[in-house]
GROMACS .gro file of C-alpha atoms in nm:
model
  276
    1MET     CA    1  -2.520  -0.097   1.217
    2THR     CA    2  -2.478  -0.375   1.018
    3GLY     CA    3  -2.456  -0.387   0.682
    4VAL     CA    4  -2.752  -0.513   0.399
    5LEU     CA    5  -2.641  -0.706   0.283
    6VAL     CA    6  -2.889  -0.676  -0.169
    7LEU     CA    7  -2.974  -1.044  -0.388
    8ALA     CA    8  -2.924  -0.870  -0.709
    9GLY     CA    9  -3.141  -1.049  -1.009
   10THR     CA   10  -2.900  -1.077  -1.338
   11PRO     CA   11  -3.032  -1.071  -1.680
   12ILE     CA   12  -3.089  -1.453  -1.775
   13GLY     CA   13  -3.042  -1.352  -2.187
   14GLN     CA   14  -3.110  -0.930  -2.283
   15ALA     CA   15  -2.898  -0.703  -2.101
   16GLY     CA   16  -3.171  -0.513  -2.159
   17ASP     CA   17  -3.388  -0.746  -2.006
   18ALA     CA   18  -3.164  -0.589  -1.639
   19PRO     CA   19  -3.459  -0.366  -1.359
   20PRO     CA   20  -3.440  -0.043  -1.335
   21ARG     CA   21  -3.241  -0.079  -0.946
   22LEU     CA   22  -2.951  -0.295  -1.069
   23ALA     CA   23  -2.756  -0.059  -1.160
   24ALA     CA   24  -2.783   0.158  -0.929
   25GLU     CA   25  -2.743  -0.094  -0.645
   26LEU     CA   26  -2.408  -0.211  -0.765
   27SER     CA   27  -2.276   0.174  -0.869
   28GLY     CA   28  -2.365   0.198  -0.509
   29ALA     CA   29  -2.180  -0.069  -0.305
   30ASP     CA   30  -1.905  -0.197  -0.145
   31VAL     CA   31  -1.892  -0.465  -0.191
   32VAL     CA   32  -2.024  -0.602  -0.557
   33ALA     CA   33  -1.957  -1.005  -0.464
   34ALA     CA   34  -1.991  -1.188  -0.795
   35GLU     CA   35  -2.000  -1.543  -0.916
   36ASP     CA   36  -1.786  -1.479  -1.229
   37THR     CA   37  -1.613  -1.066  -1.265
   38ARG     CA   38  -1.578  -1.136  -1.572
   39ARG     CA   39  -1.938  -1.125  -1.671
   40LEU     CA   40  -1.981  -0.851  -1.426
   41LYS     CA   41  -1.726  -0.602  -1.590
   42ARG     CA   42  -1.946  -0.755  -1.877
   43LEU     CA   43  -2.361  -0.667  -1.782
   44CYS     CA   44  -2.131  -0.289  -1.627
   45ALA     CA   45  -2.072  -0.227  -1.935
   46ASP     CA   46  -2.416  -0.321  -2.075
   47LEU     CA   47  -2.484  -0.087  -1.758
   48GLY     CA   48  -2.332   0.224  -1.828
   49ILE     CA   49  -2.185   0.217  -1.521
   50THR     CA   50  -1.920   0.170  -1.328
   51LEU     CA   51  -1.823   0.057  -1.016
   52SER     CA   52  -1.694   0.140  -0.709
   53GLY     CA   53  -1.658  -0.102  -0.421
   54ARG     CA   54  -1.427  -0.387  -0.466
   55VAL     CA   55  -1.485  -0.678  -0.649
   56VAL     CA   56  -1.462  -0.961  -0.501
   57SER     CA   57  -1.521  -1.335  -0.722
   58TYR     CA   58  -1.785  -1.601  -0.509
   59PHE     CA   59  -1.872  -1.881  -0.647
   60GLU     CA   60  -1.893  -2.361  -0.590
   61GLY     CA   61  -1.542  -2.355  -0.548
   62ASN     CA   62  -1.471  -2.033  -0.242
   63GLU     CA   63  -1.790  -1.991  -0.159
   64GLN     CA   64  -1.743  -2.183   0.241
   65ALA     CA   65  -1.435  -2.014   0.251
   66ARG     CA   66  -1.551  -1.663   0.099
   67THR     CA   67  -1.857  -1.607   0.292
   68PRO     CA   68  -1.709  -1.492   0.653
   69VAL     CA   69  -1.496  -1.227   0.497
   70LEU     CA   70  -1.838  -1.126   0.379
   71LEU     CA   71  -2.044  -1.086   0.614
   72GLU     CA   72  -1.698  -0.920   0.820
   73ALA     CA   73  -1.750  -0.698   0.591
   74LEU     CA   74  -2.136  -0.634   0.629
   75LEU     CA   75  -2.077  -0.642   1.005
   76ALA     CA   76  -1.868  -0.327   0.946
   77GLY     CA   77  -2.180  -0.184   0.805
   78GLU     CA   78  -2.037  -0.242   0.409
   79ARG     CA   79  -2.344  -0.305   0.176
   80VAL     CA   80  -2.333  -0.606  -0.023
   81VAL     CA   81  -2.433  -0.692  -0.402
   82LEU     CA   82  -2.476  -1.036  -0.436
   83VAL     CA   83  -2.486  -1.090  -0.827
   84THR     CA   84  -2.407  -1.425  -1.018
   85ASP     CA   85  -2.427  -1.504  -1.325
   86ALA     CA   86  -2.820  -1.532  -1.519
   87GLY     CA   87  -3.096  -1.511  -1.233
   88MET     CA   88  -3.145  -1.496  -0.895
   89PRO     CA   89  -2.848  -1.582  -0.647
   90SER     CA   90  -2.902  -1.863  -0.420
   91VAL     CA   91  -3.132  -1.992  -0.616
   92SER     CA   92  -2.895  -2.310  -0.785
   93ASP     CA   93  -2.633  -2.039  -0.788
   94PRO     CA   94  -2.400  -1.919  -0.451
   95GLY     CA   95  -2.593  -1.735  -0.162
   96TYR     CA   96  -2.772  -1.913   0.034
   97ARG     CA   97  -2.478  -2.001   0.248
   98LEU     CA   98  -2.533  -1.574   0.267
   99VAL     CA   99  -2.751  -1.523   0.300
  100THR     CA  100  -2.743  -1.784   0.632
  101ALA     CA  101  -2.509  -1.624   0.816
  102ALA     CA  102  -2.601  -1.244   0.757
  103VAL     CA  103  -2.939  -1.396   0.904
  104GLU     CA  104  -2.791  -1.531   1.183
  105HIS     CA  105  -2.631  -1.262   1.288
  106ASP     CA  106  -2.963  -0.988   1.207
  107VAL     CA  107  -2.818  -0.839   0.992
  108ARG     CA  108  -3.085  -0.706   0.711
  109VAL     CA  109  -3.093  -0.921   0.367
  110THR     CA  110  -3.347  -0.760   0.017
  111ALA     CA  111  -3.326  -0.784  -0.296
  112VAL     CA  112  -3.353  -0.606  -0.623
  113PRO     CA  113  -3.632  -0.930  -0.842
  114GLY     CA  114  -3.514  -0.962  -1.120
  115PRO     CA  115  -3.535  -1.204  -1.462
  116SER     CA  116  -3.580  -1.519  -1.382
  117ALA     CA  117  -3.521  -1.916  -1.549
  118VAL     CA  118  -3.831  -2.099  -1.423
  119LEU     CA  119  -4.083  -1.827  -1.425
  120THR     CA  120  -3.977  -1.771  -1.781
  121ALA     CA  121  -3.980  -2.179  -1.817
  122LEU     CA  122  -4.295  -2.189  -1.762
  123ALA     CA  123  -4.485  -1.933  -1.862
  124VAL     CA  124  -4.418  -2.014  -2.213
  125SER     CA  125  -4.460  -2.393  -2.187
  126GLY     CA  126  -4.831  -2.480  -2.248
  127LEU     CA  127  -4.902  -2.679  -1.888
  128PRO     CA  128  -5.076  -2.555  -1.616
  129VAL     CA  129  -4.906  -2.255  -1.444
  130ASP     CA  130  -5.198  -2.314  -1.037
  131ARG     CA  131  -4.921  -2.510  -0.819
  132PHE     CA  132  -4.576  -2.565  -1.011
  133CYS     CA  133  -4.205  -2.698  -0.822
  134PHE     CA  134  -3.915  -2.661  -0.812
  135GLU     CA  135  -3.668  -2.961  -0.899
  136GLY     CA  136  -3.328  -2.743  -0.999
  137PHE     CA  137  -3.071  -2.969  -1.129
  138LEU     CA  138  -3.139  -3.380  -1.196
  139PRO     CA  139  -2.813  -3.601  -1.005
  140ARG     CA  140  -2.579  -3.727  -1.255
  141LYS     CA  141  -2.527  -3.985  -1.203
  142ALA     CA  142  -2.824  -4.237  -1.332
  143GLY     CA  143  -2.888  -4.457  -1.036
  144GLU     CA  144  -2.964  -4.125  -0.782
  145ARG     CA  145  -3.152  -3.970  -1.097
  146GLY     CA  146  -3.332  -4.238  -1.205
  147ARG     CA  147  -3.443  -4.237  -0.753
  148ARG     CA  148  -3.529  -3.852  -0.819
  149LEU     CA  149  -3.790  -3.928  -1.044
  150ALA     CA  150  -3.927  -4.209  -0.982
  151ALA     CA  151  -3.992  -4.058  -0.578
  152LEU     CA  152  -4.186  -3.802  -0.894
  153ALA     CA  153  -4.383  -3.992  -0.994
  154ALA     CA  154  -4.767  -3.947  -0.806
  155GLU     CA  155  -4.630  -3.539  -0.825
  156GLU     CA  156  -4.981  -3.315  -0.906
  157ARG     CA  157  -4.762  -3.069  -0.960
  158THR     CA  158  -4.619  -2.966  -1.279
  159MET     CA  159  -4.200  -2.939  -1.226
  160VAL     CA  160  -3.897  -2.737  -1.302
  161PHE     CA  161  -3.548  -2.902  -1.356
  162PHE     CA  162  -3.253  -2.744  -1.537
  163GLU     CA  163  -3.049  -2.929  -1.637
  164ALA     CA  164  -2.694  -2.924  -1.883
  165PRO     CA  165  -2.726  -2.882  -2.301
  166HIS     CA  166  -2.490  -3.232  -2.280
  167ARG     CA  167  -2.739  -3.469  -2.032
  168THR     CA  168  -3.053  -3.349  -2.099
  169GLU     CA  169  -3.099  -3.611  -2.333
  170ALA     CA  170  -3.043  -3.899  -2.071
  171ALA     CA  171  -3.188  -3.631  -1.816
  172LEU     CA  172  -3.572  -3.672  -2.050
  173ALA     CA  173  -3.528  -4.045  -2.145
  174ALA     CA  174  -3.491  -4.108  -1.746
  175MET     CA  175  -3.797  -3.879  -1.774
  176ALA     CA  176  -3.971  -4.074  -1.969
  177GLU     CA  177  -3.901  -4.385  -1.767
  178ALA     CA  178  -3.985  -4.280  -1.409
  179LEU     CA  179  -4.264  -4.083  -1.544
  180GLY     CA  180  -4.442  -4.189  -1.863
  181GLY     CA  181  -4.304  -4.130  -2.202
  182ASP     CA  182  -4.634  -3.952  -2.305
  183ARG     CA  183  -4.652  -3.786  -1.976
  184PRO     CA  184  -4.669  -3.347  -2.169
  185ALA     CA  185  -4.317  -3.130  -2.096
  186ALA     CA  186  -4.093  -2.906  -2.295
  187VAL     CA  187  -3.793  -2.773  -2.301
  188CYS     CA  188  -3.695  -2.422  -2.280
  189ARG     CA  189  -3.422  -2.331  -2.479
  190GLU     CA  190  -3.174  -2.017  -2.481
  191LEU     CA  191  -3.460  -1.815  -2.281
  192THR     CA  192  -3.434  -1.452  -2.398
  193LYS     CA  193  -3.138  -1.437  -2.597
  194THR     CA  194  -3.122  -1.514  -3.019
  195TYR     CA  195  -3.149  -1.840  -3.048
  196GLU     CA  196  -3.463  -1.941  -2.795
  197GLU     CA  197  -3.657  -2.254  -2.856
  198VAL     CA  198  -3.961  -2.383  -2.699
  199ARG     CA  199  -4.007  -2.793  -2.764
  200ARG     CA  200  -4.352  -2.942  -2.688
  201GLY     CA  201  -4.499  -3.241  -2.678
  202PRO     CA  202  -4.494  -3.595  -2.424
  203LEU     CA  203  -4.087  -3.659  -2.303
  204ALA     CA  204  -4.120  -3.970  -2.568
  205GLU     CA  205  -4.118  -3.706  -2.863
  206LEU     CA  206  -3.808  -3.494  -2.661
  207VAL     CA  207  -3.600  -3.751  -2.585
  208ALA     CA  208  -3.589  -3.793  -3.036
  209TRP     CA  209  -3.561  -3.461  -3.143
  210ALA     CA  210  -3.253  -3.419  -2.817
  211ALA     CA  211  -3.083  -3.642  -3.027
  212ASP     CA  212  -2.989  -3.444  -3.198
  213GLY     CA  213  -2.776  -3.256  -2.960
  214VAL     CA  214  -2.912  -2.944  -2.751
  215ARG     CA  215  -2.694  -2.628  -2.723
  216GLY     CA  216  -2.779  -2.334  -2.443
  217GLU     CA  217  -2.928  -2.358  -2.176
  218VAL     CA  218  -3.195  -2.532  -2.067
  219THR     CA  219  -3.495  -2.528  -1.857
  220ILE     CA  220  -3.762  -2.833  -1.852
  221VAL     CA  221  -4.132  -2.825  -1.803
  222VAL     CA  222  -4.318  -3.133  -1.759
  223GLU     CA  223  -4.637  -3.170  -1.648
  224GLY     CA  224  -4.710  -3.305  -1.296
  225SER     CA  225  -4.888  -3.641  -1.303
  226GLY     CA  226  -5.284  -3.512  -1.244
  227GLY     CA  227  -5.334  -3.831  -0.884
  228ALA     CA  228  -5.198  -4.100  -0.959
  229PRO     CA  229  -5.462  -4.355  -0.928
  230ALA     CA  230  -5.563  -4.529  -0.587
  231LEU     CA  231  -5.488  -4.878  -0.549
  232ASP     CA  232  -5.634  -5.186  -0.481
  233THR     CA  233  -5.568  -5.330  -0.087
  234ASP     CA  234  -5.543  -5.692  -0.140
  235PRO     CA  235  -5.213  -5.761  -0.057
  236GLY     CA  236  -5.054  -5.885  -0.425
  237THR     CA  237  -5.135  -5.515  -0.557
  238LEU     CA  238  -4.951  -5.398  -0.299
  239ARG     CA  239  -4.642  -5.625  -0.354
  240ALA     CA  240  -4.689  -5.602  -0.698
  241ALA     CA  241  -4.718  -5.187  -0.680
  242VAL     CA  242  -4.372  -5.206  -0.397
  243ALA     CA  243  -4.161  -5.363  -0.715
  244ASP     CA  244  -4.218  -5.145  -1.022
  245LEU     CA  245  -4.096  -4.925  -0.795
  246GLU     CA  246  -3.816  -5.078  -0.721
  247ALA     CA  247  -3.755  -5.117  -1.079
  248ALA     CA  248  -3.801  -4.826  -1.084
  249GLY     CA  249  -3.515  -4.656  -0.874
  250SER     CA  250  -3.689  -4.599  -0.526
  251THR     CA  251  -3.584  -4.760  -0.190
  252ARG     CA  252  -3.809  -5.022  -0.040
  253LYS     CA  253  -3.859  -4.803   0.215
  254GLU     CA  254  -3.961  -4.524  -0.083
  255ALA     CA  255  -4.118  -4.733  -0.235
  256ILE     CA  256  -4.356  -4.886   0.055
  257ALA     CA  257  -4.399  -4.587   0.168
  258GLU     CA  258  -4.569  -4.366  -0.213
  259VAL     CA  259  -4.754  -4.811  -0.205
  260ALA     CA  260  -4.882  -4.700   0.121
  261LYS     CA  261  -5.001  -4.258   0.078
  262ARG     CA  262  -5.177  -4.424  -0.212
  263ALA     CA  263  -5.379  -4.720  -0.093
  264GLY     CA  264  -5.463  -4.538   0.220
  265LEU     CA  265  -5.322  -4.784   0.386
  266PRO     CA  266  -5.037  -4.743   0.712
  267LYS     CA  267  -4.682  -4.757   0.626
  268ARG     CA  268  -4.596  -5.086   0.873
  269GLU     CA  269  -4.943  -5.335   0.689
  270VAL     CA  270  -4.733  -5.247   0.370
  271TYR     CA  271  -4.441  -5.365   0.512
  272ASP     CA  272  -4.578  -5.647   0.654
  273VAL     CA  273  -4.782  -5.720   0.312
  274VAL     CA  274  -4.396  -5.676   0.149
  275HIS     CA  275  -4.188  -5.871   0.381
  276ARG     CA  276  -4.432  -6.185   0.427
   0.00000   0.00000   0.00000
């Protein structure tokens, strides 16, 4: 019999938010794989439990090398519990490689649901929650970040992003440029912690707020476009729309595809107009 991989959600702030099953899974695990073993030790102290199984580190730097070792334990019938610093493993955190390996070898994968920064920020943002998408961390390089955001300019769903505090101002400025400074958004900082703060307003206003510096864990929620306006199909309008998207950071191919979608035309037709 193979073992079981348990993805255990951990608190994003207060230890009291830990699900009741978390303590039982940690104390009964054969192996606990932790993104930060020091944080795991503090979490266990907060939960009042003692670990009986082996503890190994499992973070971005050793994830590729450590995955086969943990898979071997699973195939030997052991119960492996994976925890990250906060939230659910594999969601912008280590875990995806191990889950994929376990699934490929018919190992059961289950989870202990826990607090989620994505859902918490979405709920308190005051923005539409009926449809949303999670975009994780934006690229660090300005050009790549601009292209990613340009591709999201017509996204109708509410968007949720993670961001490092020291890059928050730059990220908000890039969003304002690509999505419009009047686009409603919310910056959620230190969710569920002592200094929790939620700043709501148009992106341009949030850029000015972030200029004074931002601290702590940051989640950004941005309202969707509500649907991009349809484009006229005359050649001049099509060429101008492609040029605008390229100026915002999109590649020529991405810009043509987006304009074709908005104009209701085949991509080849827009391509021909642009290169005529």
